[in-house]
Amino acid sequence: MSSLAIYGERQSGEDVRTQNITACIAIANILKSSLGPVGLDKMLVDDMGDVIVTNDGATILKQLEVEHPAAKVLVELAQQQDEEVGDGTTSVVLLAAELLRRADDLVRRGIHPTNIIAGYRLAMRESCKYLRDILAVSVEKLGKSCLMNTARTAISSKIIGSEIDFFANLAVEAVLAVKRKTEDGKYKYPIKAINILKKSGKGARDSQLLKGIGLNVTRASQGMPLRVSPAKIACLDFDLRRSKMKMGVQVLVEDPKELEKIQEKEYEVTKSRIEAILKAGANAIFTTKGIDDAALKYFVEKNAIAVRRVAKDDMKRLAKATGASVQLTMADLGGEESFDPSFLGSAEEVVEETISDDKFIFVRGCKNLASGTIVLRGPNEYMCDEMSRSLHDCLCAVQRALESNYVVPGGGCVETALSIFLENFATTLGGREQLAIAEFSDALLVIPKTLAANAALDATDMIAKLRAVHNTGQLDSNKGNLSHMGLDLENGHLRDNLEAGILEPAMSKIKSIQLATEAAITILRIDDLIKLKKKQEDDSGEY
Amino acid sequence: MDSQNNKKNNRDSASHDRQKAKDVRLSNISASKAVADAVRTSLGPRGLDKMVQEEAGDVLISNDGATILSKMRVEHPAAKMLVDLSKAQDIEAGDGTTTVVVIAGSLLSACLTLLGKGIHPSLISDAFQYAVEKAEEILEKAAQPIDLNDRTAVIQAAATALSSKVVSQHATLLAPIAVDAVTRIANLEEPDTIDLRNIRVLKKLGGTLDDTELFEGLVLNQHVNKSAGGVTKVAGAKVALIQFCLSAPKTDIENNIIVQDYSAMDRVLREERQYILNLCKKIKNTGCNVLLIQKSILRDATSDLSLHYLAKMKIMVVQDIEREEIEFIAKSLQCVPIAGIDSFVPEKLAKVDLVEEVTVGTEKMVKMSGIQGKHKTVSIIARGSNKLMLDEAERSLHDAFCVVRSLFRRRFLIAGGGAAETEVAVGLNKVAKTMEGASAFCVRAFADALEVIPYTLAENAGLPSIEIVTELRNRHVQGDTNAGINVKKGNISNMFEESVVMPLLVTVSALRLATECVRMILKIDDIVMTR
């Protein structure tokens, strides 16, 4: 023990690395069983008793409240993958942990961490290059079914996997519906424009995709029409209730008659506002705040739909799609109150519809942007939550495939191909990096291994077969299709996964290899851990 | 742990307890050496990182000596001197904060041997002082002058500083950024006045470090207020920086406005509208179309009403400007902050070609480009995939700025990779041979102690350190002044050819500060605990 006196604990060298790596492996072990189409789910109960059932890696890790500083790096890693790609969160953590485990072995065999880091970095660069140049297949080449297949692959591991075709179709249609051309001529698929509404009740199969923006609100009064067309939409961000005086303004009444007048005046202010809006030609009024029941009659008289308490995010989306501008107040430059028709947005129709027992407002045929709404149904709340998470992953996968234009065959195919490639690549190098690259290549196999193990197959046997096939494929360029061989987890043998339609966006794979390597390197570089203790209150007598 | 126990006993028994001079020196030296050992492994391009978990649970991963030490909360008073030492190097040169501590630690162990031989501390101290003066001469001889217009040479120095950091693989990108940034704010006539506070590094999560860019102009971390549908892009902007609020004046808590009549209610509402409208109109009349509003604690800086008016007048609003930012912004835009509506005059506005809000990743920021007039500030937008990485990138950039600044101050470059230290060691050994008495012994010990740098560099890179250092020494004796350790290839080569160079100032200041600190520790012969 050194005589370094610090206020806390300090560990250094081998101990820290091993400890950090153990913590990371522990995290990965939690996720291990949820990888792949036959992966199982986790039930998470928080201290409030709320339950989440999920097999999404990022969601599980977020809920875990990991304490160990190195393990936190892995949690962040999963979240990053979630933000940047949206899918593949479990596999990225597994890969990072496996890289670390193998690095630990190498360090024990007397290889300096810096050499391992250099080797890993080289291996990452080479494998990304190989993936991009050789393994990736362009979307156009495969045609439209490829999108469906990408969606199917993303869904297959999730809770909605039983209704795989149904949801894959839903996701692809939803993403295609929001296609948008950007200024530089490219096409964008903003999945933010897809609204997911959750309603428990009925079965997953009763979920549906609807055109237009769906809002989980109803008309403010039954007297209003169910449908207005064409709709002129006003988006308000202020109250249409009796106007109250500001803080610091006191109303002092001496005469009871005055009281009535003041109340009347309060109504009057609101009434004139509503009239101004209606006069501008609005027939569908949305506000984020409230509307007094007494004020509703003005809308009813004019045959307009008024909706109160719209969520702020929904309001923004609505304004963007219809070209309306959200108004904070009605004041104009003359110091008076008025409402200009140019604030209004337009849509073909605003309609209240009943979808399986519940009422929703739909805005269709918006002037500016296309948007879609997916209504999810499920037997209970947890199921709906998990469905929405799964669908989000799936939407991301489809979007990535469309925007990056390249896909790779899944089912452990890419990992095995890269592993074989790296192994051959390693032997061409002299120097200590060779060992690190060889370990990197082995580490990639953790994905097919875990997939097989989760599917109750003999992992060792399957991987050996898979490697043999890929090796022949890479040696002999005539047998090109052998490099598309992957695991068939249902039947327990090998098949051409490109043909079978097990596809993943190439970008997702590249990102996950990059991110996992970066995270592993971050942890490997640490050789000292200093934990500071909490400062005590009574250290006043110190110096 | 000894020192801790000693201290505890001290405090327990009597507050004025005295320790034997020798014991004190030994305990001081061993405590300081421990500090040096703690940071030793992070030296050099292949050095490793430290993870520090702070008391609140925040995690910090860094390779920067000054950062690690300042977070470590060392307890021993003598060890604290070493922490201060790295801080001093940080202020003086900005880089070499690990080096300075490692050298000090090595010098201290040399002292231990010398003390063991019975040499008096003050003799050692004086000899060290003599040695460091000689060392400086040797370094100056070995250094090569640099022309500041030679951009590549300056970039090389910055890249060397970055090579040891987590961001090393991005050194080729970050080094030119650092050089350009410092060159922009520098005044060549007065190199001592370079104020690094004029460089602002803005950290934005998302993307990778490759997306980091130098921005000529001003970047604000805040976003444009769009709640009333305001504009997000203004060309030919006139920017005002205001420090007052655009909301209805509040009455004091004790006072109330009393309304007795319903017609008065209307008046209250209208009054408020009129008041705000007047403020906005006055602003509009000066031609201002971008408004930066300082954060206010007492009142809302803006109200729905004022935002609405400003949006109608097509004035862009950026609020929540922090008080500390005001100075930087005013300096960048060359405008005067406006404290009240009465002093809102057109002369106080800044003219900017383009102000626009841009989205980076998931976050937004405001960019102002084409600021008229010659402004002496610069902004760097740093991007990174996670927070730890971003923080470390900021620290590394700071080191790179400092290196460039050191070059402006003293325009000499010296070979890195342990070349400078070995050259000094070899030179001092020669000097020692011409001296007599115990001092000669001390100077030789000083020279040998410096070899800790090449030794550690080799060790951290996983190279056979003894072989490398002996070969290096051999090359220097033969007169190859610039031979250093090539960490990437694992051999000895000419550092100027490998473009591993650093400013002379950094090395000289590290040697000088380390020696000073060691001398001070040597001269302590007593610790007196006072209550």
PDB file of C-alpha atoms in Angstrom, chain A residues 211-409:
ATOM      1  CA  LYS A 211     -53.822   8.948 -41.708  1.00  0.00           C
ATOM      2  CA  GLY A 212     -53.549  12.383 -40.234  1.00  0.00           C
ATOM      3  CA  ILE A 213     -52.780  13.548 -36.762  1.00  0.00           C
ATOM      4  CA  GLY A 214     -54.629  11.776 -34.001  1.00  0.00           C
ATOM      5  CA  LEU A 215     -55.117  13.559 -30.719  1.00  0.00           C
ATOM      6  CA  ASN A 216     -56.183  11.858 -27.559  1.00  0.00           C
ATOM      7  CA  VAL A 217     -58.809  14.485 -26.769  1.00  0.00           C
ATOM      8  CA  THR A 218     -62.477  15.036 -27.484  1.00  0.00           C
ATOM      9  CA  ARG A 219     -64.699  17.915 -28.468  1.00  0.00           C
ATOM     10  CA  ALA A 220     -65.352  20.267 -25.594  1.00  0.00           C
ATOM     11  CA  SER A 221     -69.110  20.025 -25.966  1.00  0.00           C
ATOM     12  CA  GLN A 222     -71.549  17.530 -27.403  1.00  0.00           C
ATOM     13  CA  GLY A 223     -73.303  20.317 -29.247  1.00  0.00           C
ATOM     14  CA  MET A 224     -70.437  20.796 -31.581  1.00  0.00           C
ATOM     15  CA  PRO A 225     -70.374  19.137 -34.982  1.00  0.00           C
ATOM     16  CA  LEU A 226     -68.533  15.834 -35.343  1.00  0.00           C
ATOM     17  CA  ARG A 227     -66.824  16.972 -38.458  1.00  0.00           C
ATOM     18  CA  VAL A 228     -65.824  20.245 -40.065  1.00  0.00           C
ATOM     19  CA  SER A 229     -64.547  20.404 -43.601  1.00  0.00           C
ATOM     20  CA  PRO A 230     -62.597  22.203 -44.917  1.00  0.00           C
ATOM     21  CA  ALA A 231     -61.134  23.079 -41.572  1.00  0.00           C
ATOM     22  CA  LYS A 232     -59.597  26.388 -40.590  1.00  0.00           C
ATOM     23  CA  ILE A 233     -57.516  25.691 -37.555  1.00  0.00           C
ATOM     24  CA  ALA A 234     -56.612  28.096 -34.785  1.00  0.00           C
ATOM     25  CA  CYS A 235     -53.907  27.033 -32.358  1.00  0.00           C
ATOM     26  CA  LEU A 236     -54.037  28.888 -29.069  1.00  0.00           C
ATOM     27  CA  ASP A 237     -51.727  28.793 -26.128  1.00  0.00           C
ATOM     28  CA  PHE A 238     -53.889  30.777 -23.728  1.00  0.00           C
ATOM     29  CA  ASP A 239     -56.931  30.373 -21.550  1.00  0.00           C
ATOM     30  CA  LEU A 240     -60.432  30.893 -22.806  1.00  0.00           C
ATOM     31  CA  ARG A 241     -61.778  30.872 -19.321  1.00  0.00           C
ATOM     32  CA  ARG A 242     -63.064  33.802 -17.344  1.00  0.00           C
ATOM     33  CA  SER A 243     -60.205  36.219 -17.356  1.00  0.00           C
ATOM     34  CA  LYS A 244     -58.740  36.701 -13.951  1.00  0.00           C
ATOM     35  CA  MET A 245     -56.781  39.652 -12.763  1.00  0.00           C
ATOM     36  CA  LYS A 246     -53.059  39.260 -12.238  1.00  0.00           C
ATOM     37  CA  MET A 247     -51.426  38.710  -8.910  1.00  0.00           C
ATOM     38  CA  GLY A 248     -51.201  41.946  -7.004  1.00  0.00           C
ATOM     39  CA  VAL A 249     -54.416  43.266  -8.429  1.00  0.00           C
ATOM     40  CA  GLN A 250     -57.170  43.148  -5.877  1.00  0.00           C
ATOM     41  CA  VAL A 251     -60.806  43.603  -6.651  1.00  0.00           C
ATOM     42  CA  LEU A 252     -62.543  45.424  -3.859  1.00  0.00           C
ATOM     43  CA  VAL A 253     -66.283  45.643  -4.055  1.00  0.00           C
ATOM     44  CA  GLU A 254     -68.492  47.688  -1.802  1.00  0.00           C
ATOM     45  CA  ASP A 255     -71.767  47.307  -3.594  1.00  0.00           C
ATOM     46  CA  PRO A 256     -73.258  43.844  -4.355  1.00  0.00           C
ATOM     47  CA  LYS A 257     -74.455  45.180  -7.709  1.00  0.00           C
ATOM     48  CA  GLU A 258     -70.885  45.916  -8.643  1.00  0.00           C
ATOM     49  CA  LEU A 259     -70.009  42.305  -8.020  1.00  0.00           C
ATOM     50  CA  GLU A 260     -72.344  41.134 -10.710  1.00  0.00           C
ATOM     51  CA  LYS A 261     -71.001  43.676 -13.121  1.00  0.00           C
ATOM     52  CA  ILE A 262     -67.462  42.614 -12.483  1.00  0.00           C
ATOM     53  CA  GLN A 263     -68.330  39.007 -13.107  1.00  0.00           C
ATOM     54  CA  GLU A 264     -70.078  39.998 -16.262  1.00  0.00           C
ATOM     55  CA  LYS A 265     -67.055  41.950 -17.328  1.00  0.00           C
ATOM     56  CA  GLU A 266     -64.888  38.917 -16.792  1.00  0.00           C
ATOM     57  CA  TYR A 267     -67.100  36.955 -19.174  1.00  0.00           C
ATOM     58  CA  GLU A 268     -67.156  39.816 -21.547  1.00  0.00           C
ATOM     59  CA  VAL A 269     -63.377  39.796 -22.010  1.00  0.00           C
ATOM     60  CA  THR A 270     -63.384  36.117 -22.917  1.00  0.00           C
ATOM     61  CA  LYS A 271     -66.406  36.449 -25.121  1.00  0.00           C
ATOM     62  CA  SER A 272     -64.873  39.174 -27.198  1.00  0.00           C
ATOM     63  CA  ARG A 273     -61.777  37.079 -27.653  1.00  0.00           C
ATOM     64  CA  ILE A 274     -63.762  34.089 -28.863  1.00  0.00           C
ATOM     65  CA  GLU A 275     -65.750  36.249 -31.201  1.00  0.00           C
ATOM     66  CA  ALA A 276     -62.605  37.685 -32.693  1.00  0.00           C
ATOM     67  CA  ILE A 277     -61.258  34.205 -33.354  1.00  0.00           C
ATOM     68  CA  LEU A 278     -64.469  33.002 -34.927  1.00  0.00           C
ATOM     69  CA  LYS A 279     -64.711  36.153 -36.967  1.00  0.00           C
ATOM     70  CA  ALA A 280     -61.309  35.436 -38.466  1.00  0.00           C
ATOM     71  CA  GLY A 281     -62.903  32.334 -39.966  1.00  0.00           C
ATOM     72  CA  ALA A 282     -61.704  29.621 -37.615  1.00  0.00           C
ATOM     73  CA  ASN A 283     -63.932  26.579 -37.327  1.00  0.00           C
ATOM     74  CA  ALA A 284     -61.627  24.287 -35.389  1.00  0.00           C
ATOM     75  CA  ILE A 285     -60.095  25.787 -32.299  1.00  0.00           C
ATOM     76  CA  PHE A 286     -57.417  23.965 -30.322  1.00  0.00           C
ATOM     77  CA  THR A 287     -56.031  25.303 -27.071  1.00  0.00           C
ATOM     78  CA  THR A 288     -53.449  23.960 -24.672  1.00  0.00           C
ATOM     79  CA  LYS A 289     -55.314  25.558 -21.794  1.00  0.00           C
ATOM     80  CA  GLY A 290     -58.956  25.409 -20.717  1.00  0.00           C
ATOM     81  CA  ILE A 291     -62.250  26.719 -22.041  1.00  0.00           C
ATOM     82  CA  ASP A 292     -65.085  27.593 -19.709  1.00  0.00           C
ATOM     83  CA  ASP A 293     -68.241  25.578 -20.124  1.00  0.00           C
ATOM     84  CA  ALA A 294     -70.159  28.810 -20.326  1.00  0.00           C
ATOM     85  CA  ALA A 295     -68.002  29.961 -23.205  1.00  0.00           C
ATOM     86  CA  LEU A 296     -68.682  26.832 -25.240  1.00  0.00           C
ATOM     87  CA  LYS A 297     -72.023  28.055 -26.479  1.00  0.00           C
ATOM     88  CA  TYR A 298     -70.361  30.637 -28.692  1.00  0.00           C
ATOM     89  CA  PHE A 299     -68.564  27.896 -30.547  1.00  0.00           C
ATOM     90  CA  VAL A 300     -71.675  25.745 -30.774  1.00  0.00           C
ATOM     91  CA  GLU A 301     -73.612  28.645 -32.251  1.00  0.00           C
ATOM     92  CA  LYS A 302     -71.038  29.012 -34.997  1.00  0.00           C
ATOM     93  CA  ASN A 303     -70.813  25.271 -35.681  1.00  0.00           C
ATOM     94  CA  ALA A 304     -67.154  25.130 -34.757  1.00  0.00           C
ATOM     95  CA  ILE A 305     -65.207  22.428 -32.998  1.00  0.00           C
ATOM     96  CA  ALA A 306     -63.328  23.537 -29.925  1.00  0.00           C
ATOM     97  CA  VAL A 307     -60.830  21.301 -28.178  1.00  0.00           C
ATOM     98  CA  ARG A 308     -59.261  22.067 -24.854  1.00  0.00           C
ATOM     99  CA  ARG A 309     -56.230  20.746 -22.980  1.00  0.00           C
ATOM    100  CA  VAL A 310     -54.226  19.630 -25.974  1.00  0.00           C
ATOM    101  CA  ALA A 311     -50.737  18.473 -25.020  1.00  0.00           C
ATOM    102  CA  LYS A 312     -48.076  21.011 -25.888  1.00  0.00           C
ATOM    103  CA  ASP A 313     -46.088  18.593 -28.089  1.00  0.00           C
ATOM    104  CA  ASP A 314     -49.210  17.650 -30.004  1.00  0.00           C
ATOM    105  CA  MET A 315     -49.936  21.323 -30.482  1.00  0.00           C
ATOM    106  CA  LYS A 316     -46.518  21.966 -31.984  1.00  0.00           C
ATOM    107  CA  ARG A 317     -46.916  19.041 -34.329  1.00  0.00           C
ATOM    108  CA  LEU A 318     -50.380  20.212 -35.318  1.00  0.00           C
ATOM    109  CA  ALA A 319     -49.211  23.757 -35.985  1.00  0.00           C
ATOM    110  CA  LYS A 320     -46.314  22.526 -38.083  1.00  0.00           C
ATOM    111  CA  ALA A 321     -48.459  20.208 -40.160  1.00  0.00           C
ATOM    112  CA  THR A 322     -51.318  22.604 -40.792  1.00  0.00           C
ATOM    113  CA  GLY A 323     -49.293  25.782 -41.173  1.00  0.00           C
ATOM    114  CA  ALA A 324     -50.992  27.478 -38.266  1.00  0.00           C
ATOM    115  CA  SER A 325     -49.038  29.647 -35.861  1.00  0.00           C
ATOM    116  CA  VAL A 326     -49.504  29.085 -32.164  1.00  0.00           C
ATOM    117  CA  GLN A 327     -50.708  32.268 -30.501  1.00  0.00           C
ATOM    118  CA  LEU A 328     -49.662  33.169 -26.986  1.00  0.00           C
ATOM    119  CA  THR A 329     -51.960  36.175 -26.670  1.00  0.00           C
ATOM    120  CA  MET A 330     -54.269  38.100 -28.928  1.00  0.00           C
ATOM    121  CA  ALA A 331     -52.709  41.484 -28.457  1.00  0.00           C
ATOM    122  CA  ASP A 332     -51.948  43.381 -31.631  1.00  0.00           C
ATOM    123  CA  LEU A 333     -49.605  46.217 -32.398  1.00  0.00           C
ATOM    124  CA  GLY A 334     -52.281  48.782 -31.736  1.00  0.00           C
ATOM    125  CA  GLY A 335     -52.334  47.702 -28.116  1.00  0.00           C
ATOM    126  CA  GLU A 336     -55.794  46.144 -28.590  1.00  0.00           C
ATOM    127  CA  GLU A 337     -56.870  42.564 -29.028  1.00  0.00           C
ATOM    128  CA  SER A 338     -57.602  41.007 -32.375  1.00  0.00           C
ATOM    129  CA  PHE A 339     -57.094  37.791 -34.324  1.00  0.00           C
ATOM    130  CA  ASP A 340     -55.650  37.787 -37.803  1.00  0.00           C
ATOM    131  CA  PRO A 341     -56.838  35.179 -40.341  1.00  0.00           C
ATOM    132  CA  SER A 342     -53.204  34.573 -41.314  1.00  0.00           C
ATOM    133  CA  PHE A 343     -52.679  32.790 -37.995  1.00  0.00           C
ATOM    134  CA  LEU A 344     -54.990  30.027 -39.112  1.00  0.00           C
ATOM    135  CA  GLY A 345     -53.857  26.747 -40.501  1.00  0.00           C
ATOM    136  CA  SER A 346     -55.843  24.578 -42.817  1.00  0.00           C
ATOM    137  CA  ALA A 347     -56.644  20.934 -43.283  1.00  0.00           C
ATOM    138  CA  GLU A 348     -59.172  18.997 -45.298  1.00  0.00           C
ATOM    139  CA  GLU A 349     -61.111  17.949 -42.266  1.00  0.00           C
ATOM    140  CA  VAL A 350     -61.148  17.842 -38.524  1.00  0.00           C
ATOM    141  CA  VAL A 351     -63.245  15.006 -37.260  1.00  0.00           C
ATOM    142  CA  GLU A 352     -64.004  13.226 -34.043  1.00  0.00           C
ATOM    143  CA  GLU A 353     -64.032   9.483 -34.481  1.00  0.00           C
ATOM    144  CA  THR A 354     -64.688   6.615 -32.216  1.00  0.00           C
ATOM    145  CA  ILE A 355     -61.992   4.051 -32.320  1.00  0.00           C
ATOM    146  CA  SER A 356     -62.745   1.036 -30.240  1.00  0.00           C
ATOM    147  CA  ASP A 357     -64.771   2.652 -27.515  1.00  0.00           C
ATOM    148  CA  ASP A 358     -62.687   5.773 -27.254  1.00  0.00           C
ATOM    149  CA  LYS A 359     -63.033   9.070 -28.956  1.00  0.00           C
ATOM    150  CA  PHE A 360     -60.177  10.770 -30.751  1.00  0.00           C
ATOM    151  CA  ILE A 361     -59.892  13.931 -32.775  1.00  0.00           C
ATOM    152  CA  PHE A 362     -58.277  13.479 -36.175  1.00  0.00           C
ATOM    153  CA  VAL A 363     -56.889  16.190 -38.385  1.00  0.00           C
ATOM    154  CA  ARG A 364     -56.593  14.932 -41.944  1.00  0.00           C
ATOM    155  CA  GLY A 365     -55.200  16.291 -45.174  1.00  0.00           C
ATOM    156  CA  CYS A 366     -52.971  18.809 -43.513  1.00  0.00           C
ATOM    157  CA  LYS A 367     -51.721  21.546 -45.778  1.00  0.00           C
ATOM    158  CA  ASN A 368     -47.996  21.277 -45.116  1.00  0.00           C
ATOM    159  CA  LEU A 369     -46.898  17.865 -44.014  1.00  0.00           C
ATOM    160  CA  ALA A 370     -47.969  14.305 -44.098  1.00  0.00           C
ATOM    161  CA  SER A 371     -48.230  12.565 -40.778  1.00  0.00           C
ATOM    162  CA  GLY A 372     -49.545   9.337 -39.432  1.00  0.00           C
ATOM    163  CA  THR A 373     -50.945   7.977 -36.241  1.00  0.00           C
ATOM    164  CA  ILE A 374     -50.680   4.454 -34.966  1.00  0.00           C
ATOM    165  CA  VAL A 375     -53.244   3.378 -32.432  1.00  0.00           C
ATOM    166  CA  LEU A 376     -51.924   0.493 -30.362  1.00  0.00           C
ATOM    167  CA  ARG A 377     -54.279  -1.868 -28.603  1.00  0.00           C
ATOM    168  CA  GLY A 378     -53.338  -4.440 -26.052  1.00  0.00           C
ATOM    169  CA  PRO A 379     -54.696  -6.418 -23.134  1.00  0.00           C
ATOM    170  CA  ASN A 380     -53.040  -4.247 -20.513  1.00  0.00           C
ATOM    171  CA  GLU A 381     -51.005  -1.114 -19.974  1.00  0.00           C
ATOM    172  CA  TYR A 382     -47.627  -2.847 -19.723  1.00  0.00           C
ATOM    173  CA  MET A 383     -48.233  -4.616 -22.937  1.00  0.00           C
ATOM    174  CA  CYS A 384     -49.125  -1.350 -24.653  1.00  0.00           C
ATOM    175  CA  ASP A 385     -46.015   0.345 -23.293  1.00  0.00           C
ATOM    176  CA  GLU A 386     -43.778  -2.461 -24.473  1.00  0.00           C
ATOM    177  CA  MET A 387     -45.533  -2.519 -27.827  1.00  0.00           C
ATOM    178  CA  SER A 388     -44.874   1.155 -28.299  1.00  0.00           C
ATOM    179  CA  ARG A 389     -41.196   0.695 -27.422  1.00  0.00           C
ATOM    180  CA  SER A 390     -40.900  -2.228 -29.808  1.00  0.00           C
ATOM    181  CA  LEU A 391     -42.652  -0.389 -32.581  1.00  0.00           C
ATOM    182  CA  HIS A 392     -40.355   2.567 -32.049  1.00  0.00           C
ATOM    183  CA  ASP A 393     -37.315   0.297 -32.542  1.00  0.00           C
ATOM    184  CA  CYS A 394     -38.916  -1.084 -35.651  1.00  0.00           C
ATOM    185  CA  LEU A 395     -39.747   2.335 -37.078  1.00  0.00           C
ATOM    186  CA  CYS A 396     -36.144   3.390 -36.468  1.00  0.00           C
ATOM    187  CA  ALA A 397     -34.857   0.314 -38.281  1.00  0.00           C
ATOM    188  CA  VAL A 398     -37.038   0.976 -41.316  1.00  0.00           C
ATOM    189  CA  GLN A 399     -36.060   4.634 -41.333  1.00  0.00           C
ATOM    190  CA  ARG A 400     -32.353   3.770 -41.175  1.00  0.00           C
ATOM    191  CA  ALA A 401     -32.689   1.254 -43.963  1.00  0.00           C
ATOM    192  CA  LEU A 402     -34.412   3.826 -46.142  1.00  0.00           C
ATOM    193  CA  GLU A 403     -32.086   6.715 -45.379  1.00  0.00           C
ATOM    194  CA  SER A 404     -28.790   4.871 -45.439  1.00  0.00           C
ATOM    195  CA  ASN A 405     -29.928   2.641 -48.272  1.00  0.00           C
ATOM    196  CA  TYR A 406     -27.937  -0.405 -47.206  1.00  0.00           C
ATOM    197  CA  VAL A 407     -28.846  -3.519 -45.285  1.00  0.00           C
ATOM    198  CA  VAL A 408     -26.925  -6.547 -44.107  1.00  0.00           C
ATOM    199  CA  PRO A 409     -28.164 -10.066 -43.441  1.00  0.00           C
TER     200      PRO A 409
END
